[in-house]
C-alpha positions as a LaTeX table, in Angstrom:
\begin{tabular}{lrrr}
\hline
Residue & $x$ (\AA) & $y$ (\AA) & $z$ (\AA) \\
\hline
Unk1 & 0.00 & 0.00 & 0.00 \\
Unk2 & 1.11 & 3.53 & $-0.92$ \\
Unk3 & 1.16 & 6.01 & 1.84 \\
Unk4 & 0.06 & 9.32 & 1.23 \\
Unk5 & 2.36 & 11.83 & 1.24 \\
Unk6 & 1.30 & 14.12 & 3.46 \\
Unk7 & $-0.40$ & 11.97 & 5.89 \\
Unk8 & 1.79 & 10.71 & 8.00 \\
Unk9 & $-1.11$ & 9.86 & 10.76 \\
Unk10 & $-2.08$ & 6.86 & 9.15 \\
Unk11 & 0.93 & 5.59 & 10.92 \\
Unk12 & $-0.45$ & 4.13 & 14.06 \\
Unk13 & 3.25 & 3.05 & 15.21 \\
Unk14 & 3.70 & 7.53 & 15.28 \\
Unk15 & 0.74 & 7.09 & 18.17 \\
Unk16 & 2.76 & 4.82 & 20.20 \\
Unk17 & 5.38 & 7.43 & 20.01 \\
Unk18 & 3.79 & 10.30 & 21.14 \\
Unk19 & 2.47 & 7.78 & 24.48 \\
Unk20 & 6.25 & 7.03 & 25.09 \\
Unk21 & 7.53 & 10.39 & 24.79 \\
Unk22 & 4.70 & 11.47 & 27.07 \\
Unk23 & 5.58 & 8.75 & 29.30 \\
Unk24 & 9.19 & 9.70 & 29.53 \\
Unk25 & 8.02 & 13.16 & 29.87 \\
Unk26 & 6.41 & 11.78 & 33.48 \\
Unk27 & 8.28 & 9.41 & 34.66 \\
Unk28 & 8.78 & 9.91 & 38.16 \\
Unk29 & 12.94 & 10.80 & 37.78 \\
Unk30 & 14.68 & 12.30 & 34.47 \\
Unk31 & 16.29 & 9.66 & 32.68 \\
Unk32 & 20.05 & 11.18 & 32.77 \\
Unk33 & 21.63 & 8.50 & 30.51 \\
Unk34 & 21.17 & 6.17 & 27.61 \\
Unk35 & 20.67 & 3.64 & 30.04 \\
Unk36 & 18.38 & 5.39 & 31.80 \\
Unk37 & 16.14 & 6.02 & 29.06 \\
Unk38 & 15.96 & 2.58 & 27.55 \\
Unk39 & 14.65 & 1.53 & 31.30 \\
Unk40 & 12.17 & 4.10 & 31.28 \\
Unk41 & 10.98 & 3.60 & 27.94 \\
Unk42 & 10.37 & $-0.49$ & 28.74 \\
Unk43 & 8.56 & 0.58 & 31.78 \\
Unk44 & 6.45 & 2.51 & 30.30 \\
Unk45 & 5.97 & $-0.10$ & 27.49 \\
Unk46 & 5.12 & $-2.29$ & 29.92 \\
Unk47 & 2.27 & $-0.71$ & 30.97 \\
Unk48 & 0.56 & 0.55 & 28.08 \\
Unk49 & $-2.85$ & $-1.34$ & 28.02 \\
Unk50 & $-3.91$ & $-3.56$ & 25.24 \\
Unk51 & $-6.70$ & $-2.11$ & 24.46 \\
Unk52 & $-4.64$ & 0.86 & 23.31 \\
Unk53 & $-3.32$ & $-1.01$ & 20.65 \\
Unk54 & $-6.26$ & $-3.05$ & 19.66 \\
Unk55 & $-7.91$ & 0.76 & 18.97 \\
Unk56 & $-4.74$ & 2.20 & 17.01 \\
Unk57 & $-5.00$ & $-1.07$ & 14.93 \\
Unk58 & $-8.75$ & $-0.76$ & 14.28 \\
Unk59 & $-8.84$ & 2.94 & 13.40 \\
Unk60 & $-6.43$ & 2.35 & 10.71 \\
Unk61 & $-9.48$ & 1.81 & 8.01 \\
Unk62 & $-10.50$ & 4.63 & 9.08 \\
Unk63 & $-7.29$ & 6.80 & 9.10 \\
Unk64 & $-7.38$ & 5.02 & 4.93 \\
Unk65 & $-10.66$ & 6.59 & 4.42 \\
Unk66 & $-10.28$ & 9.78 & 5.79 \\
Unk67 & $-7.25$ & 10.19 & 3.78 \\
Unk68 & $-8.93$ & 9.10 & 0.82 \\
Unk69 & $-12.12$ & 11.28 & 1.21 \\
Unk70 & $-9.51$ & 14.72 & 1.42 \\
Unk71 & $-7.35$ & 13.01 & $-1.43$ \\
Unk72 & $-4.48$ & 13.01 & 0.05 \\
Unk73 & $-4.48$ & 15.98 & 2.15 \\
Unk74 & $-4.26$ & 15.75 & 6.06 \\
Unk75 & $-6.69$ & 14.61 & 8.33 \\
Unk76 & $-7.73$ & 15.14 & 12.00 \\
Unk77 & $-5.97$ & 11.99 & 13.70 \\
\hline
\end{tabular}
C-alpha cells in the first residue's frame, strides 16, 4: 500500500510514540543517561494497556478513508 504523502497519521506506530515520549516526559525521575532512558521507555511499554493497541489497529481503516475522502491531504488523527 502507498502512503500518502502528506499523511503521516495513518501511521499508528507515530501514536505509540507520542504515548512514550509522554511517558518519559512523566516518569517519576529524568532519565540522565542512555541507560536510563531505555529503562524508562520499557517501563512505560510495559504498561501501556492492550486495548490501546487493539484501537490504534482498528482505526487504521479509518485513518485510509479519511485520507482518501480529502485526497491526500491531512486529516484530524
Amino acid at each position: 500500500m502507498n502512503w500518502a504523502p502528506r499523511s503521516p497519521y495513518l501511521n499508528p506506530i507515530d501514536h505509540l510514540w507520542n504515548v512514550l515520549e509522554q511517558g518519559v516526559k512523566g516518569y517519576y525521575t529524568t532519565p540522565m543517561n542512555l541507560t536510563e532512558l531505555r529503562t524508562a521507555l520499557a517501563n512505560i511499554w510495559q504498561v501501556i494497556p492492550v486495548e490501546r493497541f487493539q484501537k490504534l489497529v482498528e482505526s487504521v481503516p479509518l485513518r485510509v478513508a479519511a485520507v482518501i475522502k480529502v485526497r491526500g491531504g491531512l486529516i484530524r488523527y
